[in-house]
Amino acid sequence: MATISFGNYNVSEMSYKENKNLNMEKTEQFNVENDFSAKVAFTDEKAYIILDCNIGDESEDCPFIINLKMKAYFDLEFDSEKQDDRDEIKRLLSVNAIAILYPYIRSIVTDLTSKSNTFEPFIMPVVNIAKHMNDNNKIEFLDIE
């Protein structure tokens, strides 16, 4: 049986920028779009994920632009000789591991937007980000040589 265990994460890049194009006179409600992508690699014992997050844009109804890069690792247990186990590890990493990381991203975004002291803190919605990323081919598996 294949299993993953969350090790830790770190933020390797993070930026917050006020959107100069925001038009408060025309904006009734903020619209904050996001784009997530991930690169995943694994060995027989460890998996590494780099998650790129672009939150907000330069549209007239978005107050900010946040760019965030998170790196995480997971401990793995599986039989690397069994194709079923390798497939299960890929599934666990592309679904469960991404889902494990999303609350950390939500927290960071809320913290960053609260520190700007310009608007109310932005709380990202609870969504199935892993499904969205998988449906849009935003998860890439890399080979480790």
mmCIF file of the C-alpha atoms, coordinates in Angstrom:
data_MODEL
# 
_entry.id   MODEL 
# 
loop_
_atom_site.group_PDB 
_atom_site.id 
_atom_site.type_symbol 
_atom_site.label_atom_id 
_atom_site.label_alt_id 
_atom_site.label_comp_id 
_atom_site.label_asym_id 
_atom_site.label_entity_id 
_atom_site.label_seq_id 
_atom_site.pdbx_PDB_ins_code 
_atom_site.Cartn_x 
_atom_site.Cartn_y 
_atom_site.Cartn_z 
_atom_site.occupancy 
_atom_site.B_iso_or_equiv 
_atom_site.pdbx_formal_charge 
_atom_site.auth_seq_id 
_atom_site.auth_comp_id 
_atom_site.auth_asym_id 
_atom_site.auth_atom_id 
_atom_site.pdbx_PDB_model_num 
ATOM 1   C CA . MET A 1 1   ? 0.000   0.000  0.000   1.00 0.00 ? 1   MET A CA 1 
ATOM 2   C CA . ALA A 1 2   ? 1.330   3.440  -0.957  1.00 0.00 ? 2   ALA A CA 1 
ATOM 3   C CA . THR A 1 3   ? 1.297   6.264  1.595   1.00 0.00 ? 3   THR A CA 1 
ATOM 4   C CA . ILE A 1 4   ? 2.519   9.848  1.876   1.00 0.00 ? 4   ILE A CA 1 
ATOM 5   C CA . SER A 1 5   ? 3.385   11.803 5.031   1.00 0.00 ? 5   SER A CA 1 
ATOM 6   C CA . PHE A 1 6   ? 3.710   15.578 5.043   1.00 0.00 ? 6   PHE A CA 1 
ATOM 7   C CA . GLY A 1 7   ? 7.232   16.644 5.983   1.00 0.00 ? 7   GLY A CA 1 
ATOM 8   C CA . ASN A 1 8   ? 7.332   20.435 5.836   1.00 0.00 ? 8   ASN A CA 1 
ATOM 9   C CA . TYR A 1 9   ? 7.110   23.441 3.557   1.00 0.00 ? 9   TYR A CA 1 
ATOM 10  C CA . ASN A 1 10  ? 8.887   26.733 3.054   1.00 0.00 ? 10  ASN A CA 1 
ATOM 11  C CA . VAL A 1 11  ? 8.078   29.845 1.075   1.00 0.00 ? 11  VAL A CA 1 
ATOM 12  C CA . SER A 1 12  ? 10.913  30.521 -1.347  1.00 0.00 ? 12  SER A CA 1 
ATOM 13  C CA . GLU A 1 13  ? 9.347   33.571 -3.041  1.00 0.00 ? 13  GLU A CA 1 
ATOM 14  C CA . MET A 1 14  ? 6.624   35.936 -1.948  1.00 0.00 ? 14  MET A CA 1 
ATOM 15  C CA . SER A 1 15  ? 5.500   39.334 -3.184  1.00 0.00 ? 15  SER A CA 1 
ATOM 16  C CA . TYR A 1 16  ? 2.549   41.629 -2.602  1.00 0.00 ? 16  TYR A CA 1 
ATOM 17  C CA . LYS A 1 17  ? 1.796   44.556 -4.874  1.00 0.00 ? 17  LYS A CA 1 
ATOM 18  C CA . GLU A 1 18  ? -1.077  46.993 -4.702  1.00 0.00 ? 18  GLU A CA 1 
ATOM 19  C CA . ASN A 1 19  ? -2.946  47.044 -7.997  1.00 0.00 ? 19  ASN A CA 1 
ATOM 20  C CA . LYS A 1 20  ? -2.615  50.565 -9.384  1.00 0.00 ? 20  LYS A CA 1 
ATOM 21  C CA . ASN A 1 21  ? -5.425  49.858 -11.885 1.00 0.00 ? 21  ASN A CA 1 
ATOM 22  C CA . LEU A 1 22  ? -8.047  49.329 -9.180  1.00 0.00 ? 22  LEU A CA 1 
ATOM 23  C CA . ASN A 1 23  ? -11.012 51.590 -9.850  1.00 0.00 ? 23  ASN A CA 1 
ATOM 24  C CA . MET A 1 24  ? -12.946 51.918 -6.600  1.00 0.00 ? 24  MET A CA 1 
ATOM 25  C CA . GLU A 1 25  ? -15.626 54.089 -8.238  1.00 0.00 ? 25  GLU A CA 1 
ATOM 26  C CA . LYS A 1 26  ? -16.568 51.312 -10.687 1.00 0.00 ? 26  LYS A CA 1 
ATOM 27  C CA . THR A 1 27  ? -15.998 48.370 -8.346  1.00 0.00 ? 27  THR A CA 1 
ATOM 28  C CA . GLU A 1 28  ? -18.913 47.100 -6.287  1.00 0.00 ? 28  GLU A CA 1 
ATOM 29  C CA . GLN A 1 29  ? -17.185 43.872 -5.310  1.00 0.00 ? 29  GLN A CA 1 
ATOM 30  C CA . PHE A 1 30  ? -13.579 42.741 -5.588  1.00 0.00 ? 30  PHE A CA 1 
ATOM 31  C CA . ASN A 1 31  ? -12.828 39.983 -8.069  1.00 0.00 ? 31  ASN A CA 1 
ATOM 32  C CA . VAL A 1 32  ? -9.635  38.098 -7.210  1.00 0.00 ? 32  VAL A CA 1 
ATOM 33  C CA . GLU A 1 33  ? -8.652  35.525 -9.825  1.00 0.00 ? 33  GLU A CA 1 
ATOM 34  C CA . ASN A 1 34  ? -5.927  32.973 -9.174  1.00 0.00 ? 34  ASN A CA 1 
ATOM 35  C CA . ASP A 1 35  ? -3.685  30.636 -11.077 1.00 0.00 ? 35  ASP A CA 1 
ATOM 36  C CA . PHE A 1 36  ? -1.892  27.686 -9.491  1.00 0.00 ? 36  PHE A CA 1 
ATOM 37  C CA . SER A 1 37  ? 0.608   25.260 -10.975 1.00 0.00 ? 37  SER A CA 1 
ATOM 38  C CA . ALA A 1 38  ? 2.822   22.577 -9.487  1.00 0.00 ? 38  ALA A CA 1 
ATOM 39  C CA . LYS A 1 39  ? 5.944   20.654 -10.324 1.00 0.00 ? 39  LYS A CA 1 
ATOM 40  C CA . VAL A 1 40  ? 6.250   17.292 -8.574  1.00 0.00 ? 40  VAL A CA 1 
ATOM 41  C CA . ALA A 1 41  ? 9.184   14.906 -8.389  1.00 0.00 ? 41  ALA A CA 1 
ATOM 42  C CA . PHE A 1 42  ? 9.730   11.839 -6.258  1.00 0.00 ? 42  PHE A CA 1 
ATOM 43  C CA . THR A 1 43  ? 12.260  9.179  -5.382  1.00 0.00 ? 43  THR A CA 1 
ATOM 44  C CA . ASP A 1 44  ? 11.674  5.887  -3.591  1.00 0.00 ? 44  ASP A CA 1 
ATOM 45  C CA . GLU A 1 45  ? 11.480  7.706  -0.233  1.00 0.00 ? 45  GLU A CA 1 
ATOM 46  C CA . LYS A 1 46  ? 10.743  11.421 -0.778  1.00 0.00 ? 46  LYS A CA 1 
ATOM 47  C CA . ALA A 1 47  ? 8.539   13.662 -2.885  1.00 0.00 ? 47  ALA A CA 1 
ATOM 48  C CA . TYR A 1 48  ? 9.197   17.306 -3.646  1.00 0.00 ? 48  TYR A CA 1 
ATOM 49  C CA . ILE A 1 49  ? 6.575   19.795 -4.762  1.00 0.00 ? 49  ILE A CA 1 
ATOM 50  C CA . ILE A 1 50  ? 7.032   23.351 -6.002  1.00 0.00 ? 50  ILE A CA 1 
ATOM 51  C CA . LEU A 1 51  ? 3.722   25.178 -6.000  1.00 0.00 ? 51  LEU A CA 1 
ATOM 52  C CA . ASP A 1 52  ? 3.471   28.465 -7.922  1.00 0.00 ? 52  ASP A CA 1 
ATOM 53  C CA . CYS A 1 53  ? 0.586   30.716 -6.948  1.00 0.00 ? 53  CYS A CA 1 
ATOM 54  C CA . ASN A 1 54  ? -0.499  33.886 -8.734  1.00 0.00 ? 54  ASN A CA 1 
ATOM 55  C CA . ILE A 1 55  ? -3.361  35.530 -6.897  1.00 0.00 ? 55  ILE A CA 1 
ATOM 56  C CA . GLY A 1 56  ? -4.990  38.687 -8.189  1.00 0.00 ? 56  GLY A CA 1 
ATOM 57  C CA . ASP A 1 57  ? -4.260  40.630 -11.360 1.00 0.00 ? 57  ASP A CA 1 
ATOM 58  C CA . GLU A 1 58  ? -4.198  44.120 -12.846 1.00 0.00 ? 58  GLU A CA 1 
ATOM 59  C CA . SER A 1 59  ? -7.921  44.318 -13.617 1.00 0.00 ? 59  SER A CA 1 
ATOM 60  C CA . GLU A 1 60  ? -9.952  47.285 -12.389 1.00 0.00 ? 60  GLU A CA 1 
ATOM 61  C CA . ASP A 1 61  ? -11.818 45.214 -9.790  1.00 0.00 ? 61  ASP A CA 1 
ATOM 62  C CA . CYS A 1 62  ? -8.878  43.492 -8.105  1.00 0.00 ? 62  CYS A CA 1 
ATOM 63  C CA . PRO A 1 63  ? -7.089  45.236 -5.212  1.00 0.00 ? 63  PRO A CA 1 
ATOM 64  C CA . PHE A 1 64  ? -3.758  43.392 -5.255  1.00 0.00 ? 64  PHE A CA 1 
ATOM 65  C CA . ILE A 1 65  ? -1.363  41.008 -6.941  1.00 0.00 ? 65  ILE A CA 1 
ATOM 66  C CA . ILE A 1 66  ? 0.326   38.281 -4.912  1.00 0.00 ? 66  ILE A CA 1 
ATOM 67  C CA . ASN A 1 67  ? 2.964   35.920 -6.254  1.00 0.00 ? 67  ASN A CA 1 
ATOM 68  C CA . LEU A 1 68  ? 3.985   33.043 -4.054  1.00 0.00 ? 68  LEU A CA 1 
ATOM 69  C CA . LYS A 1 69  ? 6.245   30.034 -4.522  1.00 0.00 ? 69  LYS A CA 1 
ATOM 70  C CA . MET A 1 70  ? 6.030   27.264 -1.953  1.00 0.00 ? 70  MET A CA 1 
ATOM 71  C CA . LYS A 1 71  ? 8.315   24.245 -1.737  1.00 0.00 ? 71  LYS A CA 1 
ATOM 72  C CA . ALA A 1 72  ? 7.254   21.182 0.212   1.00 0.00 ? 72  ALA A CA 1 
ATOM 73  C CA . TYR A 1 73  ? 8.415   17.671 0.812   1.00 0.00 ? 73  TYR A CA 1 
ATOM 74  C CA . PHE A 1 74  ? 6.650   14.456 1.723   1.00 0.00 ? 74  PHE A CA 1 
ATOM 75  C CA . ASP A 1 75  ? 7.931   11.130 2.984   1.00 0.00 ? 75  ASP A CA 1 
ATOM 76  C CA . LEU A 1 76  ? 6.805   8.177  0.883   1.00 0.00 ? 76  LEU A CA 1 
ATOM 77  C CA . GLU A 1 77  ? 6.215   4.509  1.499   1.00 0.00 ? 77  GLU A CA 1 
ATOM 78  C CA . PHE A 1 78  ? 5.559   2.317  -1.527  1.00 0.00 ? 78  PHE A CA 1 
ATOM 79  C CA . ASP A 1 79  ? 6.988   -0.561 -3.531  1.00 0.00 ? 79  ASP A CA 1 
ATOM 80  C CA . SER A 1 80  ? 8.742   1.180  -6.416  1.00 0.00 ? 80  SER A CA 1 
ATOM 81  C CA . GLU A 1 81  ? 8.814   -2.083 -8.375  1.00 0.00 ? 81  GLU A CA 1 
ATOM 82  C CA . LYS A 1 82  ? 5.000   -2.227 -8.527  1.00 0.00 ? 82  LYS A CA 1 
ATOM 83  C CA . GLN A 1 83  ? 3.400   -0.041 -11.178 1.00 0.00 ? 83  GLN A CA 1 
ATOM 84  C CA . ASP A 1 84  ? 0.148   0.096  -9.163  1.00 0.00 ? 84  ASP A CA 1 
ATOM 85  C CA . ASP A 1 85  ? 2.045   1.577  -6.199  1.00 0.00 ? 85  ASP A CA 1 
ATOM 86  C CA . ARG A 1 86  ? 3.814   4.114  -8.429  1.00 0.00 ? 86  ARG A CA 1 
ATOM 87  C CA . ASP A 1 87  ? 0.463   5.144  -9.915  1.00 0.00 ? 87  ASP A CA 1 
ATOM 88  C CA . GLU A 1 88  ? -1.050  5.444  -6.442  1.00 0.00 ? 88  GLU A CA 1 
ATOM 89  C CA . ILE A 1 89  ? 1.836   7.648  -5.282  1.00 0.00 ? 89  ILE A CA 1 
ATOM 90  C CA . LYS A 1 90  ? 1.296   9.931  -8.277  1.00 0.00 ? 90  LYS A CA 1 
ATOM 91  C CA . ARG A 1 91  ? -2.405  10.124 -7.450  1.00 0.00 ? 91  ARG A CA 1 
ATOM 92  C CA . LEU A 1 92  ? -1.712  10.857 -3.773  1.00 0.00 ? 92  LEU A CA 1 
ATOM 93  C CA . LEU A 1 93  ? 0.772   13.572 -4.675  1.00 0.00 ? 93  LEU A CA 1 
ATOM 94  C CA . SER A 1 94  ? -1.439  15.230 -7.293  1.00 0.00 ? 94  SER A CA 1 
ATOM 95  C CA . VAL A 1 95  ? -4.559  15.164 -5.101  1.00 0.00 ? 95  VAL A CA 1 
ATOM 96  C CA . ASN A 1 96  ? -3.813  14.800 -1.404  1.00 0.00 ? 96  ASN A CA 1 
ATOM 97  C CA . ALA A 1 97  ? -0.457  16.584 -1.218  1.00 0.00 ? 97  ALA A CA 1 
ATOM 98  C CA . ILE A 1 98  ? -1.791  19.631 -3.074  1.00 0.00 ? 98  ILE A CA 1 
ATOM 99  C CA . ALA A 1 99  ? -4.862  19.655 -0.815  1.00 0.00 ? 99  ALA A CA 1 
ATOM 100 C CA . ILE A 1 100 ? -2.604  19.525 2.253   1.00 0.00 ? 100 ILE A CA 1 
ATOM 101 C CA . LEU A 1 101 ? -0.696  22.628 1.072   1.00 0.00 ? 101 LEU A CA 1 
ATOM 102 C CA . TYR A 1 102 ? -3.700  24.798 0.161   1.00 0.00 ? 102 TYR A CA 1 
ATOM 103 C CA . PRO A 1 103 ? -4.603  25.864 3.747   1.00 0.00 ? 103 PRO A CA 1 
ATOM 104 C CA . TYR A 1 104 ? -1.055  27.178 4.210   1.00 0.00 ? 104 TYR A CA 1 
ATOM 105 C CA . ILE A 1 105 ? -1.445  29.285 1.064   1.00 0.00 ? 105 ILE A CA 1 
ATOM 106 C CA . ARG A 1 106 ? -4.799  30.598 2.271   1.00 0.00 ? 106 ARG A CA 1 
ATOM 107 C CA . SER A 1 107 ? -3.243  31.591 5.585   1.00 0.00 ? 107 SER A CA 1 
ATOM 108 C CA . ILE A 1 108 ? -0.296  33.359 3.942   1.00 0.00 ? 108 ILE A CA 1 
ATOM 109 C CA . VAL A 1 109 ? -2.587  35.301 1.591   1.00 0.00 ? 109 VAL A CA 1 
ATOM 110 C CA . THR A 1 110 ? -4.808  36.393 4.477   1.00 0.00 ? 110 THR A CA 1 
ATOM 111 C CA . ASP A 1 111 ? -1.760  37.443 6.475   1.00 0.00 ? 111 ASP A CA 1 
ATOM 112 C CA . LEU A 1 112 ? -0.224  39.401 3.581   1.00 0.00 ? 112 LEU A CA 1 
ATOM 113 C CA . THR A 1 113 ? -3.441  41.220 2.768   1.00 0.00 ? 113 THR A CA 1 
ATOM 114 C CA . SER A 1 114 ? -4.039  42.079 6.429   1.00 0.00 ? 114 SER A CA 1 
ATOM 115 C CA . LYS A 1 115 ? -0.543  43.565 6.697   1.00 0.00 ? 115 LYS A CA 1 
ATOM 116 C CA . SER A 1 116 ? -1.185  45.889 3.755   1.00 0.00 ? 116 SER A CA 1 
ATOM 117 C CA . ASN A 1 117 ? -3.657  47.719 5.994   1.00 0.00 ? 117 ASN A CA 1 
ATOM 118 C CA . THR A 1 118 ? -5.494  49.015 2.918   1.00 0.00 ? 118 THR A CA 1 
ATOM 119 C CA . PHE A 1 119 ? -8.541  46.741 2.737   1.00 0.00 ? 119 PHE A CA 1 
ATOM 120 C CA . GLU A 1 120 ? -10.080 44.034 4.882   1.00 0.00 ? 120 GLU A CA 1 
ATOM 121 C CA . PRO A 1 121 ? -7.935  40.883 4.900   1.00 0.00 ? 121 PRO A CA 1 
ATOM 122 C CA . PHE A 1 122 ? -8.706  38.679 1.922   1.00 0.00 ? 122 PHE A CA 1 
ATOM 123 C CA . ILE A 1 123 ? -9.726  35.129 2.829   1.00 0.00 ? 123 ILE A CA 1 
ATOM 124 C CA . MET A 1 124 ? -9.433  32.744 -0.079  1.00 0.00 ? 124 MET A CA 1 
ATOM 125 C CA . PRO A 1 125 ? -12.416 30.447 -0.498  1.00 0.00 ? 125 PRO A CA 1 
ATOM 126 C CA . VAL A 1 126 ? -12.270 26.786 0.419   1.00 0.00 ? 126 VAL A CA 1 
ATOM 127 C CA . VAL A 1 127 ? -12.083 25.009 -2.921  1.00 0.00 ? 127 VAL A CA 1 
ATOM 128 C CA . ASN A 1 128 ? -10.835 21.734 -4.319  1.00 0.00 ? 128 ASN A CA 1 
ATOM 129 C CA . ILE A 1 129 ? -7.705  23.285 -5.765  1.00 0.00 ? 129 ILE A CA 1 
ATOM 130 C CA . ALA A 1 130 ? -6.202  19.880 -6.591  1.00 0.00 ? 130 ALA A CA 1 
ATOM 131 C CA . LYS A 1 131 ? -9.178  18.982 -8.807  1.00 0.00 ? 131 LYS A CA 1 
ATOM 132 C CA . HIS A 1 132 ? -9.001  22.355 -10.547 1.00 0.00 ? 132 HIS A CA 1 
ATOM 133 C CA . MET A 1 133 ? -5.262  21.945 -11.153 1.00 0.00 ? 133 MET A CA 1 
ATOM 134 C CA . ASN A 1 134 ? -5.650  18.364 -12.401 1.00 0.00 ? 134 ASN A CA 1 
ATOM 135 C CA . ASP A 1 135 ? -8.571  19.302 -14.664 1.00 0.00 ? 135 ASP A CA 1 
ATOM 136 C CA . ASN A 1 136 ? -6.466  22.084 -16.223 1.00 0.00 ? 136 ASN A CA 1 
ATOM 137 C CA . ASN A 1 137 ? -3.228  20.075 -16.528 1.00 0.00 ? 137 ASN A CA 1 
ATOM 138 C CA . LYS A 1 138 ? -1.441  22.355 -14.043 1.00 0.00 ? 138 LYS A CA 1 
ATOM 139 C CA . ILE A 1 139 ? 0.493   19.555 -12.308 1.00 0.00 ? 139 ILE A CA 1 
ATOM 140 C CA . GLU A 1 140 ? 3.688   18.401 -13.959 1.00 0.00 ? 140 GLU A CA 1 
ATOM 141 C CA . PHE A 1 141 ? 5.619   15.321 -12.844 1.00 0.00 ? 141 PHE A CA 1 
ATOM 142 C CA . LEU A 1 142 ? 9.362   15.595 -13.307 1.00 0.00 ? 142 LEU A CA 1 
ATOM 143 C CA . ASP A 1 143 ? 11.963  12.849 -13.379 1.00 0.00 ? 143 ASP A CA 1 
ATOM 144 C CA . ILE A 1 144 ? 14.755  12.929 -10.806 1.00 0.00 ? 144 ILE A CA 1 
ATOM 145 C CA . GLU A 1 145 ? 17.992  11.676 -12.296 1.00 0.00 ? 145 GLU A CA 1 
# 
